[in-house]
Amino acid sequence: MTAILKKELASFFTSAVGYVVMAVYFFFGGLFFYYYCLMNSSKDMATLFSNMFMITVLIIPIITMKSLSEEKKQKTDQALLTSPLGLGEIVLGKFLGAVVMFLCCMVIYLLFAITLCFFPDGAPDWSVFIGNLAGTILLGAAMISINLFISSLTESMIISAIVGMCAGLAIFFIDSIANLVSIDWISTAITSISFVGHYETYTSGIFSLADTVFFISVIALFNFLTLRVLEKRRWS
Amino acid sequence: MVEVKNLVKTYGDIKAVNNISFTVNDGEILGFLGPNGAGKSTTMNIITGYISSTSGTVTINDAEILKEPKEAKKQIGYLPEIPPLYTDMTVRKYLEFMFSIKKVKLPKDEHIDEILSLTKLTDHQNRIIRNLSKGYKQRVGLAQSLLGNPPVLILDEPTVGLDPSQIKEFRNLIKGLGKKHTVIFSSHILSEVSAICDRIVVINNGEVVADAKTDELSTVITGKGNLSIEIEGSVTSVVSTLKSVTGVQKISVDRKITENHHLYNIEHKKEVDIRRAVFAVLAKNNMPILAMNEGGMSLEEAYLKLTSRTTAKGGKK
């Protein structure tokens, strides 16, 4: 598994993907930081984080688009699947590789927080900061598992990226979709799987077990589905 | 030892592999021969555990590929038709990656150096795979299959796309590997298989149509012996003289060379060696033999005959 993880990371940084993803993430992060914190002389980073929600769901498909689709296209999956590696190790290696890549993007928040510390009375509310960071990481990991699953379904990384972005946007707008439904119980059901809803508790610096379990369940479910896709391909 | 038993693979209604069985003994080089689309790659993908079979079993040194996949896969080095290369890595980095996913327990650097020199890649180890020529890419593919010295090597058309000198080099390499490994080697080029392999399994339309030692293949296919012979003398007297030899089944004139000199083809029971008797009877009747050749049907003809039976159900098994 560590071999796959290392290889994934190396492939992000030997190609331009890793750098471009980080650059885009840092750019929007910087933009929102400037606007909400510096320009408004605010030490509240929660607005910055909630604005980055959208960037996160759009950038993650770029991280994972190659993961499994390109392996299949280039037939390198033959090397992986005929090696003594278990399928679980392959999926987990790919998943963790993307998560570590995403964590590299998270570094920018630390820089923002440190920057704020230089202002008189500017040190951010750390519990809110850590809550937001944890929420963003869980959200990112959940999106990675969903996008990895999408990547396992196709041989084309373009399709994988586009479908992943659409899925991300649908998740982002899921509350608005819920509002359109007039039948109560369906509307409630949709809201209960809303990522934004589960993410919100973290933004106020509250650690909620229920929300953490929600994100971890999503991660487990989609990694499991990815595993089944790989398994099924063998048996079809 | 690799044991393939009653392997079947269906895609919808299409039977890509239909009841294939064969065994490869330790240290044997088995040629897996068949025209394009005969089911060679599918069979190899099943043997290596890349895809599953619809029914049937594959056993690699007592480990069944579907029941103990990790055990079985550890014993196989596989070079698929398209070498599975990560083209953005250097040759060495790629081999190091393959070394770790194959969970090889040998000293890493030494072992990779050894493989690099065996496949003559030492000078190219720091080049990016994308920039290598087809022949070198193929070598990197072979190098990865050799990592960990697996007892069984499965090579799917390894010489396709190489230039003649590379092909020769590759063949020698494989021949050398056959001394230490059990090799299954697929190709649609007959001369290649007959030059390297101890035994040949011919498949066509997903079925095994012949399984024989390389030098016995043509007799196995025809079920008859063949003698091609040039004799001086009139056709009628030669034919009548030859008919008196026991074991002769059919005599035909292949070609007229001069008025009194013809090339004949004699089919005879394959258990009987008729050459001495033919010589004796012709000498007695004063009909000189100018040339004599056993095995009138070449391997090439035998192969074509086998693989042209496109619709024939149940060829020789």
Coordinates of C-alpha atoms in Angstrom, one line a residue:
Chain A
M1 CA 0.0 0.0 0.0
T2 CA 2.8 2.4 0.8
A3 CA 4.3 1.7 -2.6
I4 CA 1.1 2.8 -4.3
L5 CA 0.8 5.8 -2.0
K6 CA 4.4 6.9 -2.8
K7 CA 3.9 6.3 -6.5
E8 CA 0.7 8.4 -6.5
L9 CA 2.4 11.3 -4.7
A10 CA 5.4 11.1 -7.1
S11 CA 3.1 11.2 -10.1
F12 CA 1.4 14.4 -8.8
F13 CA 4.7 16.1 -8.5
T14 CA 6.5 14.8 -11.5
S15 CA 3.6 16.0 -13.7
A16 CA 2.2 19.5 -13.4
V17 CA -1.0 18.3 -11.8
G18 CA 0.2 18.7 -8.2
Y19 CA 1.6 22.1 -8.7
V20 CA -1.4 23.4 -10.7
V21 CA -3.9 22.1 -8.1
M22 CA -1.9 23.8 -5.3
A23 CA -1.5 27.0 -7.3
V24 CA -5.3 27.2 -7.9
Y25 CA -6.1 26.4 -4.4
F26 CA -3.7 28.9 -3.0
F27 CA -4.9 31.6 -5.4
F28 CA -8.5 31.4 -4.4
G29 CA -7.5 30.9 -0.7
G30 CA -5.4 34.0 -0.9
L31 CA -8.2 35.9 -2.7
F32 CA -10.8 35.1 0.0
F33 CA -8.3 35.6 2.8
Y34 CA -7.5 39.1 1.5
Y35 CA -11.1 40.0 1.0
Y36 CA -12.7 38.6 4.1
C37 CA -9.8 38.9 6.6
L38 CA -7.4 41.6 5.6
M39 CA -9.6 44.0 3.8
N40 CA -12.4 43.8 6.5
S41 CA -9.8 43.7 9.3
S42 CA -11.5 40.5 10.6
K43 CA -9.9 37.6 12.4
D44 CA -12.9 35.4 11.6
M45 CA -11.6 32.7 9.2
A46 CA -14.9 30.8 9.1
T47 CA -16.2 32.8 6.1
L48 CA -13.0 32.1 4.3
F49 CA -13.4 28.4 4.9
S50 CA -17.0 28.3 3.8
N51 CA -16.1 30.1 0.6
M52 CA -13.4 27.5 0.0
F53 CA -16.1 24.7 0.1
M54 CA -16.9 25.3 -3.5
I55 CA -13.2 25.4 -4.6
T56 CA -12.6 22.2 -2.7
V57 CA -15.4 20.3 -4.5
L58 CA -14.2 21.6 -7.8
I59 CA -10.5 20.9 -7.3
I60 CA -10.7 17.4 -6.0
P61 CA -11.9 15.9 -9.4
I62 CA -8.7 17.2 -10.8
I63 CA -6.6 15.4 -8.2
T64 CA -8.4 12.1 -8.7
M65 CA -9.3 12.2 -12.4
K66 CA -6.2 10.1 -13.4
S67 CA -6.1 7.8 -10.4
L68 CA -7.9 4.7 -11.8
S69 CA -9.1 5.8 -15.3
E70 CA -5.6 6.3 -16.6
E71 CA -4.4 3.0 -15.1
K72 CA -7.1 1.3 -17.1
K73 CA -6.5 3.2 -20.3
Q74 CA -2.7 2.6 -20.2
K75 CA -3.2 -1.0 -19.1
T76 CA -1.0 -0.4 -16.1
D77 CA -3.8 -1.9 -14.0
Q78 CA -2.5 -5.2 -15.4
A79 CA 0.7 -4.8 -13.4
L80 CA -1.2 -3.9 -10.2
L81 CA -3.9 -6.6 -10.5
T82 CA -1.5 -9.4 -11.3
S83 CA 0.8 -8.4 -8.5
P84 CA 0.4 -10.0 -5.1
L85 CA -1.2 -6.8 -3.8
G86 CA -4.8 -7.0 -2.6
L87 CA -7.4 -4.9 -4.2
G88 CA -8.0 -3.1 -0.8
E89 CA -4.3 -2.1 -0.7
I90 CA -4.6 -0.6 -4.2
V91 CA -7.7 1.4 -3.5
L92 CA -6.5 2.5 -0.1
G93 CA -3.1 3.5 -1.5
K94 CA -4.8 5.6 -4.2
F95 CA -7.2 7.1 -1.7
L96 CA -4.5 8.1 0.8
G97 CA -2.2 9.4 -2.1
A98 CA -5.0 11.8 -3.1
V99 CA -5.7 12.7 0.6
V100 CA -2.0 13.6 1.2
M101 CA -2.1 15.7 -2.0
F102 CA -5.1 17.5 -0.6
L103 CA -3.4 18.0 2.7
C104 CA -0.6 19.8 0.9
C105 CA -3.2 22.3 -0.2
M106 CA -4.4 22.7 3.4
V107 CA -1.0 24.1 4.4
I108 CA -2.1 27.5 3.1
Y109 CA -4.6 27.8 6.0
L110 CA -1.7 27.5 8.5
L111 CA 0.1 30.4 6.7
F112 CA -3.1 32.5 6.8
A113 CA -3.5 31.8 10.5
I114 CA 0.1 32.7 11.3
T115 CA -0.3 35.9 9.2
L116 CA -3.2 36.9 11.3
C117 CA -1.1 36.4 14.5
F118 CA 1.1 39.3 13.4
F119 CA -1.8 41.8 13.7
P120 CA -2.4 43.3 17.1
D121 CA -5.2 41.3 18.7
G122 CA -5.5 39.4 15.4
A123 CA -4.8 35.8 16.5
P124 CA -7.7 33.7 15.2
D125 CA -10.0 31.8 17.4
W126 CA -8.1 28.5 17.4
S127 CA -11.0 26.3 18.2
V128 CA -13.0 27.7 15.2
F129 CA -9.8 27.4 13.1
I130 CA -9.2 23.8 14.0
G131 CA -12.9 22.9 13.6
N132 CA -12.9 24.4 10.1
L133 CA -9.7 22.7 9.2
A134 CA -10.9 19.3 10.4
G135 CA -14.2 19.9 8.6
T136 CA -12.5 20.8 5.3
I137 CA -10.2 17.8 5.6
L138 CA -13.1 15.4 6.2
L139 CA -15.1 17.1 3.4
G140 CA -12.1 16.7 1.1
A141 CA -11.5 13.1 2.0
A142 CA -15.2 12.3 1.4
M143 CA -15.1 14.1 -2.0
I144 CA -11.9 12.2 -2.8
S145 CA -13.6 8.8 -2.2
I146 CA -16.5 9.8 -4.4
N147 CA -14.3 11.0 -7.2
L148 CA -12.1 7.9 -6.9
F149 CA -15.2 5.9 -7.4
I150 CA -16.1 8.0 -10.5
S151 CA -12.6 7.5 -11.8
S152 CA -12.9 3.7 -11.5
L153 CA -15.9 3.8 -13.8
T154 CA -14.3 5.2 -16.9
E155 CA -11.2 5.1 -19.0
S156 CA -11.3 8.8 -19.8
M157 CA -9.9 11.2 -17.3
I158 CA -11.8 14.1 -18.9
I159 CA -15.1 12.3 -18.3
S160 CA -14.0 11.4 -14.8
A161 CA -13.2 15.1 -14.0
I162 CA -16.4 16.5 -15.5
V163 CA -18.7 14.0 -13.8
G164 CA -16.8 14.6 -10.6
M165 CA -17.3 18.3 -10.8
C166 CA -21.0 17.9 -11.6
A167 CA -21.3 15.6 -8.6
G168 CA -19.5 18.2 -6.5
L169 CA -21.8 20.9 -7.6
A170 CA -24.8 18.8 -7.0
I171 CA -23.6 18.1 -3.5
F172 CA -23.0 21.9 -3.0
F173 CA -26.5 22.8 -4.2
I174 CA -28.2 19.8 -2.5
D175 CA -30.0 22.1 0.0
S176 CA -31.5 24.2 -2.7
I177 CA -32.6 21.0 -4.5
A178 CA -34.2 19.9 -1.2
N179 CA -36.1 23.2 -1.0
L180 CA -37.7 22.5 -4.5
V181 CA -39.2 19.3 -3.3
S182 CA -42.7 19.8 -1.8
I183 CA -43.0 16.4 -0.2
D184 CA -41.7 16.8 3.3
W185 CA -40.1 13.5 4.0
I186 CA -38.2 13.5 0.7
S187 CA -37.0 17.0 1.4
T188 CA -35.8 16.0 4.9
A189 CA -34.1 12.9 3.5
I190 CA -32.2 15.0 1.0
T191 CA -31.2 17.6 3.6
S192 CA -29.9 14.9 5.9
I193 CA -27.3 13.9 3.3
S194 CA -26.3 17.5 2.7
F195 CA -22.6 17.9 2.9
V196 CA -23.0 21.6 3.6
G197 CA -25.3 20.9 6.5
H198 CA -22.9 18.4 8.1
Y199 CA -19.9 20.7 7.4
E200 CA -21.5 23.7 9.1
T201 CA -21.1 22.4 12.7
Y202 CA -17.4 22.4 12.3
T203 CA -17.3 26.0 11.1
S204 CA -18.4 27.2 14.6
G205 CA -15.6 25.1 16.1
I206 CA -17.9 22.4 17.5
F207 CA -16.7 18.8 17.2
S208 CA -19.8 16.8 16.4
L209 CA -19.5 13.0 16.5
A210 CA -22.6 12.6 14.3
D211 CA -21.1 14.7 11.5
T212 CA -17.7 13.0 11.7
V213 CA -19.4 9.6 11.5
F214 CA -21.3 10.9 8.5
F215 CA -18.2 11.9 6.6
I216 CA -16.3 8.7 7.6
S217 CA -19.3 6.6 6.4
V218 CA -19.2 8.4 3.1
I219 CA -15.5 7.6 2.8
A220 CA -16.0 4.0 3.7
L221 CA -18.9 3.5 1.4
F222 CA -17.3 5.0 -1.7
N223 CA -14.0 3.2 -1.2
F224 CA -15.9 0.0 -0.8
L225 CA -17.8 0.7 -4.0
T226 CA -14.5 1.4 -5.8
L227 CA -13.3 -1.9 -4.6
R228 CA -16.4 -3.6 -6.0
V229 CA -15.9 -1.9 -9.3
L230 CA -12.4 -3.3 -9.6
E231 CA -13.5 -6.7 -8.5
K232 CA -16.5 -6.7 -10.9
R233 CA -14.3 -5.8 -13.8
R234 CA -12.4 -9.0 -13.3
W235 CA -15.5 -11.1 -13.1
S236 CA -17.4 -9.7 -16.1
Chain B
M1 CA 4.2 -26.5 -12.8
V2 CA 1.3 -24.7 -14.3
E3 CA -1.9 -26.7 -14.7
V4 CA -4.8 -25.3 -16.7
K5 CA -8.0 -27.3 -16.5
N6 CA -11.2 -26.9 -18.6
L7 CA -10.9 -23.2 -18.8
V8 CA -13.9 -21.4 -20.2
K9 CA -14.4 -17.6 -20.6
T10 CA -17.6 -16.2 -22.1
Y11 CA -18.4 -12.6 -22.9
G12 CA -22.1 -12.6 -23.4
D13 CA -22.8 -15.2 -26.1
I14 CA -19.2 -15.2 -27.3
K15 CA -17.0 -18.0 -26.0
A16 CA -13.5 -16.4 -26.0
V17 CA -11.9 -19.5 -24.4
N18 CA -13.7 -22.8 -24.7
N19 CA -12.6 -25.6 -22.5
I20 CA -8.8 -25.2 -22.7
S21 CA -6.6 -27.6 -20.7
F22 CA -2.9 -28.1 -20.7
T23 CA 0.0 -28.6 -18.3
V24 CA 3.4 -27.0 -18.4
N25 CA 6.1 -28.8 -16.5
D26 CA 8.9 -27.2 -14.6
G27 CA 11.7 -25.8 -16.7
E28 CA 9.7 -26.2 -19.9
I29 CA 9.2 -23.5 -22.5
L30 CA 5.7 -23.8 -23.8
G31 CA 4.8 -22.1 -27.0
F32 CA 1.3 -20.8 -27.1
L33 CA 0.4 -20.5 -30.7
G34 CA -2.6 -19.3 -32.5
P35 CA -3.8 -16.7 -35.0
N36 CA -4.9 -13.2 -33.9
G37 CA -8.0 -13.4 -31.8
A38 CA -7.7 -17.1 -31.0
G39 CA -7.9 -16.5 -27.3
K40 CA -4.2 -16.4 -26.4
S41 CA -4.2 -13.2 -24.4
T42 CA -7.5 -14.0 -22.7
T43 CA -6.1 -17.3 -21.5
M44 CA -2.9 -15.7 -20.3
N45 CA -4.9 -13.0 -18.5
I46 CA -6.8 -15.7 -16.7
I47 CA -3.7 -17.6 -15.8
T48 CA -2.2 -14.5 -14.2
G49 CA -5.4 -13.6 -12.4
Y50 CA -6.0 -10.4 -14.2
I51 CA -9.5 -11.6 -15.2
S52 CA -11.4 -14.5 -13.9
S53 CA -12.6 -17.5 -15.8
T54 CA -16.2 -18.4 -16.2
S55 CA -15.3 -21.9 -15.2
G56 CA -12.3 -24.1 -14.9
T57 CA -9.2 -23.8 -12.8
V58 CA -5.6 -22.6 -13.0
T59 CA -3.1 -24.0 -10.6
I60 CA 0.4 -22.5 -10.2
N61 CA 2.7 -24.8 -8.2
D62 CA -0.2 -26.0 -6.1
A63 CA -1.7 -22.6 -5.6
E64 CA -5.1 -22.0 -7.3
I65 CA -5.3 -18.6 -8.8
L66 CA -8.8 -17.8 -7.6
K67 CA -8.5 -19.4 -4.2
E68 CA -5.0 -18.3 -3.2
P69 CA -4.4 -15.4 -5.5
K70 CA -1.6 -13.9 -3.5
E71 CA 0.4 -17.2 -3.3
A72 CA -0.2 -17.9 -7.0
K73 CA 0.6 -14.3 -8.2
K74 CA 3.9 -14.3 -6.2
Q75 CA 5.1 -17.1 -8.4
I76 CA 4.3 -15.5 -11.7
G77 CA 6.2 -12.9 -13.8
Y78 CA 3.9 -11.5 -16.4
L79 CA 4.6 -9.5 -19.5
P80 CA 1.3 -8.6 -21.1
E81 CA 0.8 -7.8 -24.7
I82 CA 1.1 -4.1 -24.0
P83 CA 3.8 -3.7 -21.3
P84 CA 2.3 -2.0 -18.2
L85 CA 4.7 0.9 -18.0
Y86 CA 4.3 4.1 -16.1
T87 CA 5.8 6.2 -18.8
D88 CA 6.6 9.2 -16.6
M89 CA 9.0 7.2 -14.5
T90 CA 12.6 6.4 -15.1
V91 CA 13.5 2.8 -15.8
R92 CA 15.0 2.3 -12.4
K93 CA 12.2 4.1 -10.5
Y94 CA 9.7 1.9 -12.3
L95 CA 11.5 -1.3 -11.4
E96 CA 11.8 -0.1 -7.8
F97 CA 8.1 0.5 -7.8
M98 CA 7.4 -2.9 -9.3
F99 CA 9.8 -4.5 -6.8
S100 CA 7.8 -3.2 -3.9
I101 CA 4.4 -4.0 -5.2
K102 CA 5.6 -7.5 -5.9
K103 CA 6.7 -7.8 -2.3
V104 CA 10.1 -9.2 -3.4
K105 CA 12.2 -10.2 -0.4
L106 CA 15.6 -10.0 -2.2
P107 CA 18.2 -7.2 -1.6
K108 CA 16.6 -4.4 -3.6
D109 CA 19.5 -2.5 -5.3
E110 CA 21.6 -5.6 -6.1
H111 CA 18.6 -7.5 -7.5
I112 CA 17.5 -4.6 -9.7
D113 CA 21.1 -4.2 -11.0
E114 CA 21.2 -7.8 -11.8
I115 CA 17.9 -7.6 -13.8
L116 CA 19.1 -4.4 -15.6
S117 CA 22.2 -6.1 -16.8
L118 CA 20.4 -9.3 -17.8
T119 CA 18.0 -7.2 -20.0
K120 CA 20.8 -4.9 -21.1
L121 CA 19.2 -1.8 -19.7
T122 CA 22.0 -0.8 -17.3
D123 CA 23.0 2.2 -19.5
H124 CA 19.4 3.3 -19.8
Q125 CA 18.3 3.0 -16.2
N126 CA 17.9 6.7 -15.7
R127 CA 16.0 7.5 -18.8
I128 CA 12.3 8.3 -18.7
I129 CA 10.4 5.4 -20.1
R130 CA 8.3 7.6 -22.4
N131 CA 11.4 8.5 -24.4
L132 CA 12.5 4.9 -24.9
S133 CA 12.0 3.1 -28.2
K134 CA 9.6 0.3 -28.6
G135 CA 12.3 -2.3 -28.2
Y136 CA 13.6 -0.8 -25.0
K137 CA 10.1 -0.4 -23.6
Q138 CA 9.6 -4.1 -24.3
R139 CA 12.8 -4.9 -22.4
V140 CA 11.6 -2.8 -19.4
G141 CA 8.4 -4.9 -19.5
L142 CA 10.5 -8.1 -19.5
A143 CA 12.7 -6.7 -16.7
Q144 CA 9.6 -6.1 -14.5
S145 CA 8.4 -9.6 -15.1
L146 CA 11.7 -11.0 -14.0
L147 CA 11.7 -9.2 -10.7
G148 CA 11.9 -11.6 -7.8
N149 CA 12.9 -14.5 -10.0
P150 CA 9.5 -15.9 -10.3
P151 CA 9.4 -19.6 -11.1
V152 CA 6.8 -19.1 -13.8
L153 CA 7.1 -16.5 -16.6
I154 CA 4.2 -15.7 -18.9
L155 CA 5.1 -13.6 -21.9
D156 CA 2.4 -12.5 -24.3
E157 CA 3.8 -11.8 -27.7
P158 CA 7.0 -10.3 -26.4
T159 CA 8.6 -9.9 -29.8
V160 CA 5.9 -8.0 -31.6
G161 CA 7.2 -4.7 -33.0
L162 CA 10.9 -5.4 -32.5
D163 CA 13.5 -5.3 -35.3
P164 CA 15.0 -8.5 -36.5
S165 CA 18.2 -8.2 -34.4
Q166 CA 16.2 -7.4 -31.3
I167 CA 14.0 -10.3 -32.0
K168 CA 17.0 -12.6 -32.2
E169 CA 18.4 -11.2 -29.0
F170 CA 15.0 -11.5 -27.2
R171 CA 14.7 -15.1 -28.3
N172 CA 18.1 -16.0 -27.0
L173 CA 17.3 -14.3 -23.7
I174 CA 14.0 -16.2 -23.4
K175 CA 15.8 -19.5 -24.3
G176 CA 18.3 -18.7 -21.5
L177 CA 15.5 -17.9 -19.1
G178 CA 13.9 -21.3 -19.9
K179 CA 16.7 -23.0 -18.1
K180 CA 15.7 -21.6 -14.7
H181 CA 12.0 -20.7 -15.2
T182 CA 8.9 -22.3 -16.6
V183 CA 8.0 -20.2 -19.5
I184 CA 4.7 -19.8 -21.4
F185 CA 5.3 -17.8 -24.5
S186 CA 2.6 -16.8 -26.9
S187 CA 3.0 -15.8 -30.5
H188 CA 1.3 -15.9 -33.8
I189 CA 4.6 -16.4 -35.5
L190 CA 5.3 -20.1 -36.0
S191 CA 9.0 -19.9 -36.8
E192 CA 9.5 -18.1 -33.5
V193 CA 7.8 -20.6 -31.4
S194 CA 9.4 -23.6 -33.1
A195 CA 12.8 -22.0 -32.6
I196 CA 12.4 -21.4 -28.9
C197 CA 9.9 -23.8 -27.5
D198 CA 10.1 -27.4 -26.3
R199 CA 6.4 -27.9 -26.7
I200 CA 3.7 -26.2 -28.6
V201 CA 0.0 -25.7 -27.8
V202 CA -1.9 -24.5 -30.8
I203 CA -5.2 -22.8 -30.1
N204 CA -7.8 -21.6 -32.5
N205 CA -11.2 -20.1 -31.8
G206 CA -10.7 -20.6 -28.1
E207 CA -10.0 -24.3 -28.3
V208 CA -6.8 -26.3 -28.1
V209 CA -6.3 -27.9 -31.5
A210 CA -2.9 -29.5 -30.9
D211 CA -0.6 -30.1 -28.0
A212 CA 2.7 -31.7 -28.9
K213 CA 6.5 -31.6 -28.7
T214 CA 7.8 -29.1 -31.3
D215 CA 9.4 -31.7 -33.6
E216 CA 6.4 -34.0 -33.4
L217 CA 3.7 -31.4 -34.2
S218 CA 3.3 -32.2 -37.9
T219 CA 3.0 -35.9 -37.4
V220 CA 0.6 -35.4 -34.6
I221 CA -1.6 -33.2 -36.8
T222 CA -1.7 -35.5 -39.9
G223 CA -1.5 -38.7 -38.0
K224 CA 0.6 -40.0 -40.8
G225 CA 4.3 -40.2 -41.7
N226 CA 5.5 -38.5 -44.9
L227 CA 8.4 -39.2 -47.1
S228 CA 9.3 -37.0 -49.9
I229 CA 11.6 -38.7 -52.4
E230 CA 13.2 -38.1 -55.8
I231 CA 13.5 -41.2 -57.9
E232 CA 14.8 -41.9 -61.4
G233 CA 12.6 -44.3 -63.5
S234 CA 9.2 -44.5 -65.2
V235 CA 6.3 -43.4 -63.0
T236 CA 4.2 -46.6 -63.4
S237 CA 7.1 -48.9 -62.5
V238 CA 8.2 -46.8 -59.6
V239 CA 4.7 -46.6 -58.1
S240 CA 4.1 -50.3 -58.5
T241 CA 7.5 -51.1 -56.9
L242 CA 6.8 -48.8 -54.0
K243 CA 3.4 -50.2 -53.4
S244 CA 5.1 -53.5 -52.5
V245 CA 6.7 -51.9 -49.4
T246 CA 4.7 -52.7 -46.2
G247 CA 3.4 -49.6 -44.4
V248 CA 3.0 -47.5 -47.5
Q249 CA -0.5 -46.0 -47.7
K250 CA -0.5 -43.6 -50.5
I251 CA 1.9 -42.5 -53.3
S252 CA 1.5 -39.4 -55.3
V253 CA 3.7 -37.6 -57.8
D254 CA 4.5 -34.2 -56.5
R255 CA 6.4 -32.8 -59.3
K256 CA 8.0 -33.8 -62.6
I257 CA 11.7 -32.8 -62.7
T258 CA 12.8 -34.4 -66.1
E259 CA 11.1 -36.9 -68.3
N260 CA 12.4 -39.8 -66.3
H261 CA 12.9 -38.2 -62.9
H262 CA 10.1 -37.3 -60.5
L263 CA 9.5 -36.1 -56.9
Y264 CA 7.1 -38.4 -55.1
N265 CA 5.3 -38.0 -51.8
I266 CA 4.7 -41.2 -49.8
E267 CA 2.3 -41.3 -46.9
H268 CA 2.9 -44.1 -44.6
K269 CA 1.9 -45.3 -41.1
K270 CA 3.8 -43.2 -38.7
E271 CA 4.9 -46.0 -36.5
V272 CA 6.8 -47.7 -39.4
D273 CA 10.1 -46.3 -40.7
I274 CA 10.0 -47.3 -44.3
R275 CA 13.2 -45.6 -45.5
R276 CA 15.4 -48.7 -45.5
A277 CA 12.8 -50.9 -47.2
V278 CA 12.2 -48.3 -49.9
F279 CA 15.9 -48.0 -50.5
A280 CA 16.3 -51.8 -50.8
V281 CA 13.4 -52.4 -53.1
L282 CA 14.3 -49.5 -55.4
A283 CA 18.0 -50.5 -55.5
K284 CA 16.9 -54.0 -56.4
N285 CA 14.9 -52.7 -59.3
N286 CA 17.6 -50.4 -60.4
M287 CA 15.8 -47.2 -59.7
P288 CA 18.2 -44.7 -58.2
I289 CA 17.1 -42.5 -55.3
L290 CA 18.4 -39.0 -55.9
A291 CA 17.0 -37.4 -52.7
M292 CA 15.0 -38.4 -49.7
N293 CA 13.4 -36.3 -47.0
E294 CA 11.2 -37.3 -44.1
G295 CA 8.3 -35.2 -42.9
G296 CA 6.8 -33.9 -46.1
M297 CA 4.5 -31.6 -44.2
S298 CA 6.3 -28.7 -42.9
L299 CA 5.4 -27.2 -39.5
E300 CA 4.1 -24.2 -41.4
E301 CA 1.7 -26.3 -43.4
A302 CA 0.6 -28.1 -40.3
Y303 CA -0.1 -24.9 -38.5
L304 CA -2.1 -23.5 -41.4
K305 CA -4.1 -26.7 -41.7
L306 CA -4.9 -26.6 -38.0
T307 CA -5.9 -23.0 -37.8
S308 CA -7.9 -23.0 -41.0
R309 CA -10.5 -25.3 -39.5
T310 CA -12.4 -22.3 -38.5
T311 CA -15.7 -23.9 -37.9
A312 CA -14.6 -27.4 -37.3
K313 CA -15.8 -28.4 -33.8
G314 CA -13.6 -30.5 -31.6
G315 CA -10.3 -30.6 -33.4
K316 CA -7.6 -32.8 -31.9
K317 CA -7.5 -32.5 -28.2

